[in-house]
mmCIF file of C-alpha atoms and ligand atoms in Angstrom:
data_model
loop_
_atom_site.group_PDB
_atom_site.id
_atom_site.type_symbol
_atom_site.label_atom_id
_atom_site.label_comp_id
_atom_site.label_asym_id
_atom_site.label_seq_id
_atom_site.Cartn_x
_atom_site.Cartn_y
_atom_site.Cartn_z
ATOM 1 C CA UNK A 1 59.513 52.445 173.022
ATOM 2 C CA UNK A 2 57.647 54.561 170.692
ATOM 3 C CA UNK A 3 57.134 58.170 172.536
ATOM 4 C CA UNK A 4 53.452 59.338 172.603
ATOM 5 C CA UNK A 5 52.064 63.074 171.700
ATOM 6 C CA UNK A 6 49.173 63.980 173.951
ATOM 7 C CA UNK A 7 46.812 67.012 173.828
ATOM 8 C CA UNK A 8 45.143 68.291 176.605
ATOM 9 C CA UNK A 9 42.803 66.308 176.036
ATOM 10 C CA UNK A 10 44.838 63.557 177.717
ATOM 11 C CA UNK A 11 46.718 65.117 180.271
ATOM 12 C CA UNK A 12 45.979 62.186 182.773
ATOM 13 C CA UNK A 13 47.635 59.578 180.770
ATOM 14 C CA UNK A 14 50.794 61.681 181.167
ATOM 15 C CA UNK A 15 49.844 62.226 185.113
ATOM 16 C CA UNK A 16 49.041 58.394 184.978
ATOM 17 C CA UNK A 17 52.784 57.667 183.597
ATOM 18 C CA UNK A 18 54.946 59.961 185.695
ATOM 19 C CA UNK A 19 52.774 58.807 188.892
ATOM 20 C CA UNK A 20 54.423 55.288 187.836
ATOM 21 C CA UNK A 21 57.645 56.923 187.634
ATOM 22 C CA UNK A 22 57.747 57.306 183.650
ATOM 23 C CA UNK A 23 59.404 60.111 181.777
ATOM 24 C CA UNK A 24 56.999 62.753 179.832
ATOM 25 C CA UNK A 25 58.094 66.074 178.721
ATOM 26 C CA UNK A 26 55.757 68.909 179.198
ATOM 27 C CA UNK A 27 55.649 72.892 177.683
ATOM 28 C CA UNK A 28 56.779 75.967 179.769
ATOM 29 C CA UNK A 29 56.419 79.603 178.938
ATOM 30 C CA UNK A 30 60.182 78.958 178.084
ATOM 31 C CA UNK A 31 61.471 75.798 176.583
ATOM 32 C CA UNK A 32 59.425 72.281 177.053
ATOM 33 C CA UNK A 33 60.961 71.042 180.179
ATOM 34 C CA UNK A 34 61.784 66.957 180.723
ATOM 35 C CA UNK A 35 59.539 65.265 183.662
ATOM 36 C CA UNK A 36 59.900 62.726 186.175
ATOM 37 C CA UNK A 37 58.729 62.574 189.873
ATOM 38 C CA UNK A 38 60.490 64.553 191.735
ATOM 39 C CA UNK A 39 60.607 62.409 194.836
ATOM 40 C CA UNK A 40 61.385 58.889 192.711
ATOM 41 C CA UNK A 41 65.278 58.352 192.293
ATOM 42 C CA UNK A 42 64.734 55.991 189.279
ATOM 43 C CA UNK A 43 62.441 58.297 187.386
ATOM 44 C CA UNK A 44 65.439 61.139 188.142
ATOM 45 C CA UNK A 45 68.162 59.357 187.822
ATOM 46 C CA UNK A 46 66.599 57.896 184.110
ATOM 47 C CA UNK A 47 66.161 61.859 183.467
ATOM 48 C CA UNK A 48 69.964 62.511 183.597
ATOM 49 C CA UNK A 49 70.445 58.816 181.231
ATOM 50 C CA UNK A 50 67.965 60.270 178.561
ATOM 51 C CA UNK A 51 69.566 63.884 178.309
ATOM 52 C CA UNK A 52 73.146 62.516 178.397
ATOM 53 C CA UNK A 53 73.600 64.644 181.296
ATOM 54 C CA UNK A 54 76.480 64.831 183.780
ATOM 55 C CA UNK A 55 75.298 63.487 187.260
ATOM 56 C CA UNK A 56 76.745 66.602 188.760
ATOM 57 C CA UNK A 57 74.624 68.917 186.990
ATOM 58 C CA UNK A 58 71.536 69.264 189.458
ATOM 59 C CA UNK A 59 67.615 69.629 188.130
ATOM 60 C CA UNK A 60 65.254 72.143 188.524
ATOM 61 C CA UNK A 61 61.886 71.268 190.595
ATOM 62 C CA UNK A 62 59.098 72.232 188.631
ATOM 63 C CA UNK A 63 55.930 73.300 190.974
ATOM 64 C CA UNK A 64 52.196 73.945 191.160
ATOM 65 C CA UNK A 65 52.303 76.861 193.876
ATOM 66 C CA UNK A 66 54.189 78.200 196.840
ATOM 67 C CA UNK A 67 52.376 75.725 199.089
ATOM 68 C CA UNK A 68 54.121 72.826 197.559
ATOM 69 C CA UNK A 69 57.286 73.988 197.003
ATOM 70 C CA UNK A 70 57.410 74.666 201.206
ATOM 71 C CA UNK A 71 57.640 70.817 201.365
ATOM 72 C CA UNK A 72 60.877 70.821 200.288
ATOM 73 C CA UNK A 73 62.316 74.166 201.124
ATOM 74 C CA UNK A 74 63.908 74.393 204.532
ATOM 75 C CA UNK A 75 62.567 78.120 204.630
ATOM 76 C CA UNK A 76 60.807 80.050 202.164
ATOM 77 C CA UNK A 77 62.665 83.356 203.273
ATOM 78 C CA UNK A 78 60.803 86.711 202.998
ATOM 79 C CA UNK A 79 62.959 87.688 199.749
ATOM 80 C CA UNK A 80 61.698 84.641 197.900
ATOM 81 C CA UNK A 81 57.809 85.408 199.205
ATOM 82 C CA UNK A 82 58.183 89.049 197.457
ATOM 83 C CA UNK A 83 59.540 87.352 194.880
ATOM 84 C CA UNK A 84 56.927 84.677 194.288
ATOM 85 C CA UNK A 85 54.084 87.064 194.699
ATOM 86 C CA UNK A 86 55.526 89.296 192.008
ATOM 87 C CA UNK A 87 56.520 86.792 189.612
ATOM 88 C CA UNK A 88 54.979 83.483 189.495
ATOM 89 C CA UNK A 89 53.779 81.715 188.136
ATOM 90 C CA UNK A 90 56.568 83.296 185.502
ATOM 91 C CA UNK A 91 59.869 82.818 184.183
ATOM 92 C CA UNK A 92 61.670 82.673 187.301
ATOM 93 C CA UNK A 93 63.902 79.813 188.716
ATOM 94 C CA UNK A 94 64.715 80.817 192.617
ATOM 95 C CA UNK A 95 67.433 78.954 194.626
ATOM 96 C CA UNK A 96 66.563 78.257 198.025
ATOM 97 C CA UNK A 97 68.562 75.660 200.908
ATOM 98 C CA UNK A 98 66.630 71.961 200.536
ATOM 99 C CA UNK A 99 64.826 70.695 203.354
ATOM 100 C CA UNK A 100 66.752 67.745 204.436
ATOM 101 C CA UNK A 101 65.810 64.275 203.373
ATOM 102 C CA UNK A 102 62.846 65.770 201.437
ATOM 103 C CA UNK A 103 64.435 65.291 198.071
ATOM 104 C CA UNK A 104 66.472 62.467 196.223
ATOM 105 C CA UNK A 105 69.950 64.159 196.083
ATOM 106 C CA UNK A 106 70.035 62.913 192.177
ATOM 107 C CA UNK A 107 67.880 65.976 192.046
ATOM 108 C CA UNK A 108 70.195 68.259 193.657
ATOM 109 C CA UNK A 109 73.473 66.729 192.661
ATOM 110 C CA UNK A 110 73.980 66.552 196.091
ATOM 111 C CA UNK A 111 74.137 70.447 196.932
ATOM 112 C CA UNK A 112 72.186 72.372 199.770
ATOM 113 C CA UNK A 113 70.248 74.077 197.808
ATOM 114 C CA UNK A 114 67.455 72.997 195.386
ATOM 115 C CA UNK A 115 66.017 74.962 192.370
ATOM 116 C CA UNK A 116 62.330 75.910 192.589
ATOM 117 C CA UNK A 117 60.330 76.826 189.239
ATOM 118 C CA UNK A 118 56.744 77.686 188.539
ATOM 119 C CA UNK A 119 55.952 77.401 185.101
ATOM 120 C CA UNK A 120 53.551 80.137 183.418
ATOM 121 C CA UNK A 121 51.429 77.028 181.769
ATOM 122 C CA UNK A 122 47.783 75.726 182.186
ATOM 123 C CA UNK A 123 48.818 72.415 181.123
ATOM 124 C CA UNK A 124 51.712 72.105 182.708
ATOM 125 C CA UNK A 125 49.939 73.472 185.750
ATOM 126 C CA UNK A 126 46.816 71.435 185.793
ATOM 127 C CA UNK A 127 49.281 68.178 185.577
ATOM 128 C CA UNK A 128 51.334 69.351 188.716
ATOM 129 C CA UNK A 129 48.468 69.352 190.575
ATOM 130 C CA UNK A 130 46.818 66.775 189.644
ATOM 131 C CA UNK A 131 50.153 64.587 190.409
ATOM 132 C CA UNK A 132 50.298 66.423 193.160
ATOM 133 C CA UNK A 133 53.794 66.300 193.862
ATOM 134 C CA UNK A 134 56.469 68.352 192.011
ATOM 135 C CA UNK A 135 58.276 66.838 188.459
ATOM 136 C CA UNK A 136 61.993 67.578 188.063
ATOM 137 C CA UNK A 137 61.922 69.651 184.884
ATOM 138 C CA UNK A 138 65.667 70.350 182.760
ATOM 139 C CA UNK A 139 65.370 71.533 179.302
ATOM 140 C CA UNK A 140 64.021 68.482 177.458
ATOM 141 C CA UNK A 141 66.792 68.640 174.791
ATOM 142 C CA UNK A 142 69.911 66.316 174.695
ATOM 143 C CA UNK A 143 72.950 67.400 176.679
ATOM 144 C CA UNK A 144 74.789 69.844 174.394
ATOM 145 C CA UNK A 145 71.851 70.432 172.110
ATOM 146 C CA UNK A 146 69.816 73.714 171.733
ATOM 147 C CA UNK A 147 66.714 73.672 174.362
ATOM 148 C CA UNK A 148 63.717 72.699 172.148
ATOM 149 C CA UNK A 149 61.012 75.401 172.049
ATOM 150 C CA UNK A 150 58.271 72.942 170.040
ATOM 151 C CA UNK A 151 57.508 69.531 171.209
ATOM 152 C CA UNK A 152 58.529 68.159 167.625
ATOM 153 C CA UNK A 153 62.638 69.700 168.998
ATOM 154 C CA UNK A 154 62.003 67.510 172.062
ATOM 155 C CA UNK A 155 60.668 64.639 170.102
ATOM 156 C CA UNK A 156 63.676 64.862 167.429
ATOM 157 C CA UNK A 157 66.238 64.470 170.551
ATOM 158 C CA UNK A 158 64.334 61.900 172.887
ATOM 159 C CA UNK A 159 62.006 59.734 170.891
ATOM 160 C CA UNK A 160 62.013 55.993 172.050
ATOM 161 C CA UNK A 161 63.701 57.609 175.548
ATOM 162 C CA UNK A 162 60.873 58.962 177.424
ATOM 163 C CA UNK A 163 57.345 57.980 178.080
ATOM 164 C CA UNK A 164 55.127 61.170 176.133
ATOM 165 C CA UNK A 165 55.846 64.851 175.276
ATOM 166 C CA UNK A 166 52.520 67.077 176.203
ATOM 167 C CA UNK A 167 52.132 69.169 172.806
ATOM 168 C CA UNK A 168 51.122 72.664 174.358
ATOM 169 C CA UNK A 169 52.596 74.159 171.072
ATOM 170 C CA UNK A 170 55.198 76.618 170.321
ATOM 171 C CA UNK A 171 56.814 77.986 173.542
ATOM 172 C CA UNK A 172 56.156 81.975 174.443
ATOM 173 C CA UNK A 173 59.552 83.367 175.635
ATOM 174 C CA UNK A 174 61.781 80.973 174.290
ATOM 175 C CA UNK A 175 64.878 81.355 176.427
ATOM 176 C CA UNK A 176 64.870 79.263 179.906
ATOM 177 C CA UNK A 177 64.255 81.137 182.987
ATOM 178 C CA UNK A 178 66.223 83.549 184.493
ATOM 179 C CA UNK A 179 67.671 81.679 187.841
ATOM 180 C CA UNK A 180 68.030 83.803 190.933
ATOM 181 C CA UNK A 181 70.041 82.277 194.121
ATOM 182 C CA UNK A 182 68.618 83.696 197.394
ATOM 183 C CA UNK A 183 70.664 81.303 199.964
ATOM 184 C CA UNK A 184 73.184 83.965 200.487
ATOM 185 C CA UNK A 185 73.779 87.159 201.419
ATOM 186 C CA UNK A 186 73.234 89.082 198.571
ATOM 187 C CA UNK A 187 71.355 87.544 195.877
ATOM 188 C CA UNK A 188 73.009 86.718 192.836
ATOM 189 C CA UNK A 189 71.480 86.220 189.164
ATOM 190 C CA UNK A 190 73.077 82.760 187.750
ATOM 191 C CA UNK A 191 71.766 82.725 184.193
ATOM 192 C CA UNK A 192 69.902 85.868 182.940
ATOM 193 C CA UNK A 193 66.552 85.095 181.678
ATOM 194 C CA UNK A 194 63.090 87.637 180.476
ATOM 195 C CA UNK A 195 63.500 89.149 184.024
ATOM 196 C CA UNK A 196 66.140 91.471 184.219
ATOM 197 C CA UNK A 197 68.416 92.212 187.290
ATOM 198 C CA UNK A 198 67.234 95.204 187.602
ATOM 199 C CA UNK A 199 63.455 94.628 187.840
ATOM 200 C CA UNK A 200 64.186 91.817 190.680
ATOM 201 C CA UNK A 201 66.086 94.563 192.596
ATOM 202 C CA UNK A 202 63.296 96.588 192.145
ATOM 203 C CA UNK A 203 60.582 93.747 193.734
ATOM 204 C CA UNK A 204 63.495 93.252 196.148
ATOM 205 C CA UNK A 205 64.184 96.673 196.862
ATOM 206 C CA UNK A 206 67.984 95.620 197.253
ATOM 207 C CA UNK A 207 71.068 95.124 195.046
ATOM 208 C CA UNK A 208 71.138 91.519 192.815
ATOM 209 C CA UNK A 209 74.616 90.708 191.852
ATOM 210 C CA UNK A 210 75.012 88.916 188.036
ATOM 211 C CA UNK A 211 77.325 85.811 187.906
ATOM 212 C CA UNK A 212 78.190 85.309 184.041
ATOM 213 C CA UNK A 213 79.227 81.732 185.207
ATOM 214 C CA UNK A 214 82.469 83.122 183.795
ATOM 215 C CA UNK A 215 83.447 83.642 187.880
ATOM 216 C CA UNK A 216 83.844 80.187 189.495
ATOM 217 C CA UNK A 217 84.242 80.199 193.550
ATOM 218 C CA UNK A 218 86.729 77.394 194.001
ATOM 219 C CA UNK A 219 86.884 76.485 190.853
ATOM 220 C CA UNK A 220 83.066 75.447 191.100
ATOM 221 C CA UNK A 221 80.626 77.679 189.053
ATOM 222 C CA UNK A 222 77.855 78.198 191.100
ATOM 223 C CA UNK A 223 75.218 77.149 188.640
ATOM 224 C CA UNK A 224 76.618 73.935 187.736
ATOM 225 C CA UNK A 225 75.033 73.832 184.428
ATOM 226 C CA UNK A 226 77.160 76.394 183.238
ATOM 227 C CA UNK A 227 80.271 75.215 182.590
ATOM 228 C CA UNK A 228 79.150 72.321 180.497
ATOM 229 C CA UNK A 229 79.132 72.980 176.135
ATOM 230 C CA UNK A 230 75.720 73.891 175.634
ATOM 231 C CA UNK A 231 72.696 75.296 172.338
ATOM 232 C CA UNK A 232 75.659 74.031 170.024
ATOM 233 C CA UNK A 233 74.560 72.819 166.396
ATOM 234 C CA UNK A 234 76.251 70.745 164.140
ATOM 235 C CA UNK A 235 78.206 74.034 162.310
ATOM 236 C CA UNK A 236 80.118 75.998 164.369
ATOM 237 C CA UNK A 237 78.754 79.773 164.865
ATOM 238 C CA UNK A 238 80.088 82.946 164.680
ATOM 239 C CA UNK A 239 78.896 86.373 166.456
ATOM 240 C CA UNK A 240 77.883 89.657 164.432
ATOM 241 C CA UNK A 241 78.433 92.326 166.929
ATOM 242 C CA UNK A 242 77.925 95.169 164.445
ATOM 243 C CA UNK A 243 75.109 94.755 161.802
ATOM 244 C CA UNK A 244 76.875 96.527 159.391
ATOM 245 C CA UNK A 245 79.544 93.957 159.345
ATOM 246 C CA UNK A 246 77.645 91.629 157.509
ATOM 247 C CA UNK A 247 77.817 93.755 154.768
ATOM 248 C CA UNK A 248 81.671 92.506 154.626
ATOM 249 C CA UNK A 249 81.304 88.915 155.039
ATOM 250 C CA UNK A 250 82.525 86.920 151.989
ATOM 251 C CA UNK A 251 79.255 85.105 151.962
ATOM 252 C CA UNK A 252 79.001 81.796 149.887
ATOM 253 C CA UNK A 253 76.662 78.511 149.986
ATOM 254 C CA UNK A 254 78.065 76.920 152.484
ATOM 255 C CA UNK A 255 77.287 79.828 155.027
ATOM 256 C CA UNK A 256 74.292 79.710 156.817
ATOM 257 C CA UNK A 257 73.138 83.704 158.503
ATOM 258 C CA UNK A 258 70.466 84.204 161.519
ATOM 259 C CA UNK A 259 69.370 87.675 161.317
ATOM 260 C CA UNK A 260 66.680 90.107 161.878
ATOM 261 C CA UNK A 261 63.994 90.344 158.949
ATOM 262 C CA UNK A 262 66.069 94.103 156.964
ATOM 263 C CA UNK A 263 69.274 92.939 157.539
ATOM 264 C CA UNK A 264 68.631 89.076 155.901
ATOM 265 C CA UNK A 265 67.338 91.450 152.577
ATOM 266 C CA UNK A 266 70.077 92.877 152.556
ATOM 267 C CA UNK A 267 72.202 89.486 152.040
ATOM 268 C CA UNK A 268 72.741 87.553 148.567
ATOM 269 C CA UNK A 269 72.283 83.875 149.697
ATOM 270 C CA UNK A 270 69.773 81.614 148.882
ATOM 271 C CA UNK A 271 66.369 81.870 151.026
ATOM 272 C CA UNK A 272 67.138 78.267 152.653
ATOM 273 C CA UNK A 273 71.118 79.536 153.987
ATOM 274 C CA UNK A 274 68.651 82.177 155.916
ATOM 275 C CA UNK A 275 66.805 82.323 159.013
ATOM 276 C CA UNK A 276 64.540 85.021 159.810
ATOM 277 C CA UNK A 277 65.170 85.809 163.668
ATOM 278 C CA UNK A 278 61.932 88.322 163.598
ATOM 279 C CA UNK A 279 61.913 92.423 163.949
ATOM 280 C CA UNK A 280 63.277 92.612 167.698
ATOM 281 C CA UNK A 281 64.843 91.510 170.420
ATOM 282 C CA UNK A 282 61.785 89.581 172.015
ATOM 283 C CA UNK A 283 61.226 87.552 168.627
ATOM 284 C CA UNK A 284 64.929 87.154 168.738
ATOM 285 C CA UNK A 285 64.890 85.421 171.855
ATOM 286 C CA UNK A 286 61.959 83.560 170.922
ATOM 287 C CA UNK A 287 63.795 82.562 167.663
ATOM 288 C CA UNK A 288 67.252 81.477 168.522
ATOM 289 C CA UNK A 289 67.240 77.910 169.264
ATOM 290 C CA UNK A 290 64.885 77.209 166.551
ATOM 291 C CA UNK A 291 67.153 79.152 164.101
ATOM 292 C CA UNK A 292 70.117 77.109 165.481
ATOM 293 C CA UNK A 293 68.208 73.367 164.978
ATOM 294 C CA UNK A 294 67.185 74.754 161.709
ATOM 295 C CA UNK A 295 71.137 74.505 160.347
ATOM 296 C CA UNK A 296 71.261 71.068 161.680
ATOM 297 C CA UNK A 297 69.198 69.730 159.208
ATOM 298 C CA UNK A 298 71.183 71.388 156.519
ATOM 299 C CA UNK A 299 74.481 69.474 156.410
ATOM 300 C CA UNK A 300 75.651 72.085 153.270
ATOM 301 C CA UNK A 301 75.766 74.724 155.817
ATOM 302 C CA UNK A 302 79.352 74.342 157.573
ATOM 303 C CA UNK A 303 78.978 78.156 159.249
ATOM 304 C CA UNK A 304 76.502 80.019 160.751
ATOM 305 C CA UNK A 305 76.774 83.480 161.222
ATOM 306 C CA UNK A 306 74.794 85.232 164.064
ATOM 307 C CA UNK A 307 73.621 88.270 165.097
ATOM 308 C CA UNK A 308 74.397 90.063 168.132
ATOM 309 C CA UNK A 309 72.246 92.244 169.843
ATOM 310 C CA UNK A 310 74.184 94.366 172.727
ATOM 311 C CA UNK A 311 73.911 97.333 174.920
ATOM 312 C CA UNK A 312 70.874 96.532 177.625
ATOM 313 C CA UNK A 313 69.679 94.707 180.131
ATOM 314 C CA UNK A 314 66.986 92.655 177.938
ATOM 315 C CA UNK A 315 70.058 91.517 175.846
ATOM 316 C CA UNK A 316 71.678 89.645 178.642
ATOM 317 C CA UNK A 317 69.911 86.340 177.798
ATOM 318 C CA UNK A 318 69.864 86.532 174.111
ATOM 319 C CA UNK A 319 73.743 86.795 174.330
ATOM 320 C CA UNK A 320 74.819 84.814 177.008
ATOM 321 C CA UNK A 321 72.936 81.519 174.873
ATOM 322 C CA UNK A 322 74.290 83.069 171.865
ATOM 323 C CA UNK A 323 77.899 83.500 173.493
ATOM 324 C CA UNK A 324 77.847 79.573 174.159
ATOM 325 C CA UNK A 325 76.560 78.703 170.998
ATOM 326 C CA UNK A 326 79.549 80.419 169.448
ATOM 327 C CA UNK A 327 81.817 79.432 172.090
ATOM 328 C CA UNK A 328 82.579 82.263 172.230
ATOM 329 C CA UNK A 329 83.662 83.354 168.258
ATOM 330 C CA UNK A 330 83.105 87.017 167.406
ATOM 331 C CA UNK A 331 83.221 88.347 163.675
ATOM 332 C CA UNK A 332 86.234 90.523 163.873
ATOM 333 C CA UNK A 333 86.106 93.663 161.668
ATOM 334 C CA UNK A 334 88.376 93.504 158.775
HETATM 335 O O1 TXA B 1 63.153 77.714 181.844
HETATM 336 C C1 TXA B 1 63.699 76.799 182.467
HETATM 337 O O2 TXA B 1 64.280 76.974 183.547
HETATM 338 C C2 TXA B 1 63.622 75.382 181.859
HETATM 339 C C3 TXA B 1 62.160 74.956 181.860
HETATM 340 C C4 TXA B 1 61.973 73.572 181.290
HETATM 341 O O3 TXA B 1 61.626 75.052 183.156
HETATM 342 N N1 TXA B 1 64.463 74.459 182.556
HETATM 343 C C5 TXA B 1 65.831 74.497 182.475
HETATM 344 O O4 TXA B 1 66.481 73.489 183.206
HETATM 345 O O5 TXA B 1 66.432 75.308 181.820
HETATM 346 P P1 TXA B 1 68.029 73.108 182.945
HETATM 347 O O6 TXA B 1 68.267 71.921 183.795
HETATM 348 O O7 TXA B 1 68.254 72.925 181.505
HETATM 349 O O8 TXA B 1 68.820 74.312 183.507
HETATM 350 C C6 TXA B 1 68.802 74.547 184.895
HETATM 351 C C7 TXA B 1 70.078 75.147 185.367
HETATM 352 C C8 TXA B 1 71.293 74.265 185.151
HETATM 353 O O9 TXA B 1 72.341 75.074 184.633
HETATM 354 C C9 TXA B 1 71.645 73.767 186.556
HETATM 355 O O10 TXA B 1 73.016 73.595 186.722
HETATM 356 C C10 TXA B 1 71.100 74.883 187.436
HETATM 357 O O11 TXA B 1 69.934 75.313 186.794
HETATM 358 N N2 TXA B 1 70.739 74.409 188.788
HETATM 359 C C11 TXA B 1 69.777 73.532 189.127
HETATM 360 N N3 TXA B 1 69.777 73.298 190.447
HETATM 361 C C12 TXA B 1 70.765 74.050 190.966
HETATM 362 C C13 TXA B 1 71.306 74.243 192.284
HETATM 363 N N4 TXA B 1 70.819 73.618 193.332
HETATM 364 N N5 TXA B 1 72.346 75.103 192.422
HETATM 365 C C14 TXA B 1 72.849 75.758 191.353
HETATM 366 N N6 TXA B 1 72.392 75.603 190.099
HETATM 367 C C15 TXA B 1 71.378 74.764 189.894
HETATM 368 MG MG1 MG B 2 69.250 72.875 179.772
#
């Protein structure tokens, strides 16, 4: 099967497929996310066959509005409602106990809880509700891979596997969402996102804990996604904490470098061993996964050196993708 590129001009062919419980990937304000009906265990369970993803990693339920996610929330608890109001539609994936029976339990890997997102996307919007019911939506990438921020990354990774990809263009934030679990006590960030921590607190008007996925309860992260390999390219990559260090790297042409726009001048390699991560933080995060796919085409390369950005809140995401990327590898300072 060859995959099809709509528009928005044809945004009801791809509400036409996934009503027949086809597979279409569709943009986000993050990365494009991968589509199915929600409430069809073929469609969901083909989701997890195209990816290459462990069953036991659940999906997140991608929604039009509050008033459809309360279909398959057993409560939508005050916290979440502040929440909501504040933040959606927006980059924020809140964790919530499942209404019973409501859901295939592909889609939840068979937890209590159940992921809700509401993408920040007119196109992505419009088809929700004109489906009407909610479309599972992971990163539309294969398992392992970088999460593709242009419908050309999710079209290198799953042509001939799904249905359509809705083209809605580069993505805005580029990072996925940050994922905030409200069913217990206190809630807890599980991946770190655009939304800080500290401005949910501040919407919550009580403390939010941060699990690094680092901390497993039981042995069993809490965000199950988490302790899988993930955003790795073909090269391996190493971490620049300290810009100046890559004043002291024995660079050569086999060495690829991801860098902010000043620093990259600074370097002698040729212009194709660099990738321009922007003039900040936010194109940084925009940047990343691109930067990383970018080496994979480039089978020369056989390292990539990255750099770090450290010392706030708004680094959180940046790092902890970059952090897995790396598996962890720092540059250690001669
Ligand atoms: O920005 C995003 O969130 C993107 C766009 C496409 O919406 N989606 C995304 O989905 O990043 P995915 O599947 O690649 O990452 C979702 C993470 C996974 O690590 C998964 O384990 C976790 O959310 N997750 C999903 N349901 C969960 C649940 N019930 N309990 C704990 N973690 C859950
Ligand atoms: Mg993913």
């Amino acid at each position: 099967m060859e995959t099809k590129i709509f528009d928005q001009e044809k945004i009801n062919d791809a509400v036409e497929l996934l009503a027949a419980g086809e597979l279409v990937a569709f943009p986000t304000e993050t990365v494009y996310g991968l589509g199915a009906l929600a409430t069809n265990e073929t469609a969901v369970k083909n989701v997890y066959a195209a990816k290459g993803r462990p069953s036991d990693n659940p999906l997140i339920v991608t929604v039009s509005d509050e008033k459809m996610m309360a279909k398959y929330a057993r409560e939508i608890p005050e916290r979440a409602q502040k929440l909501i109001k504040h933040f959606w539609p927006g980059p924020l994936t809140i964790l919530l106990f499942v209404k019973p029976g409501s859901l295939p339990s592909a889609v939840t890997g068979g937890l209590e809880t159940v992921a809700f997102r509401c993408p920040d996307d007119k196109l992505t919007h419009e088809l929700i509700a004109k489906l009407g019911e909610p479309i599972v939506g992971p990163s539309a990438n294969t398992s392992t891979k970088p999460s593709p921020t242009t419908a050309q990354h999710v079209y290198h990774d799953l042509n001939g596997k799904i249905a359509g990809i809705i083209d809605g263009g580069p993505t805005k934030v580029g990072l996925e969402s940050t994922i905030i679990d409200l069913s217990v006590k206190t809630p807890v960030v599980l991946r770190p996102g655009e939304i800080t921590p500290e401005e949910l607190s501040q919407v919550l008007g009580e403390k939010v804990l941060i699990n690094s996925g680092k901390v497993a309860e039981k042995g069993v992260p809490k965000a199950p996604g988490m302790k899988y390999r993930h955003y790795a390219p073909s090269a391996p990559v190493i971490v620049v904490d300290h810009s100046e260090d890559f004043l002291q790297i024995d660079f050569n042409d086999t060495i690829g470098v991801m860098a902010v726009e000043d620093i990259l001048a600074k370097i002698k390699l040729p212009e194709e061993n660099k990738f321009n991560l922007g003039n900040s933080l936010q194109e940084a995060d925009h940047n990343l996964f691109g930067g990383l796919r970018y080496f994979d085409d480039k089978p020369q390369i056989k390292q990539i050196f990255v750099q770090g950005f450290s010392g706030s809140e708004s680094s959180l995401a940046y790092m902890n993708r970059l952090d897995k990327a790396a598996a962890g590898h720092h540059y250690m300072t001669k």
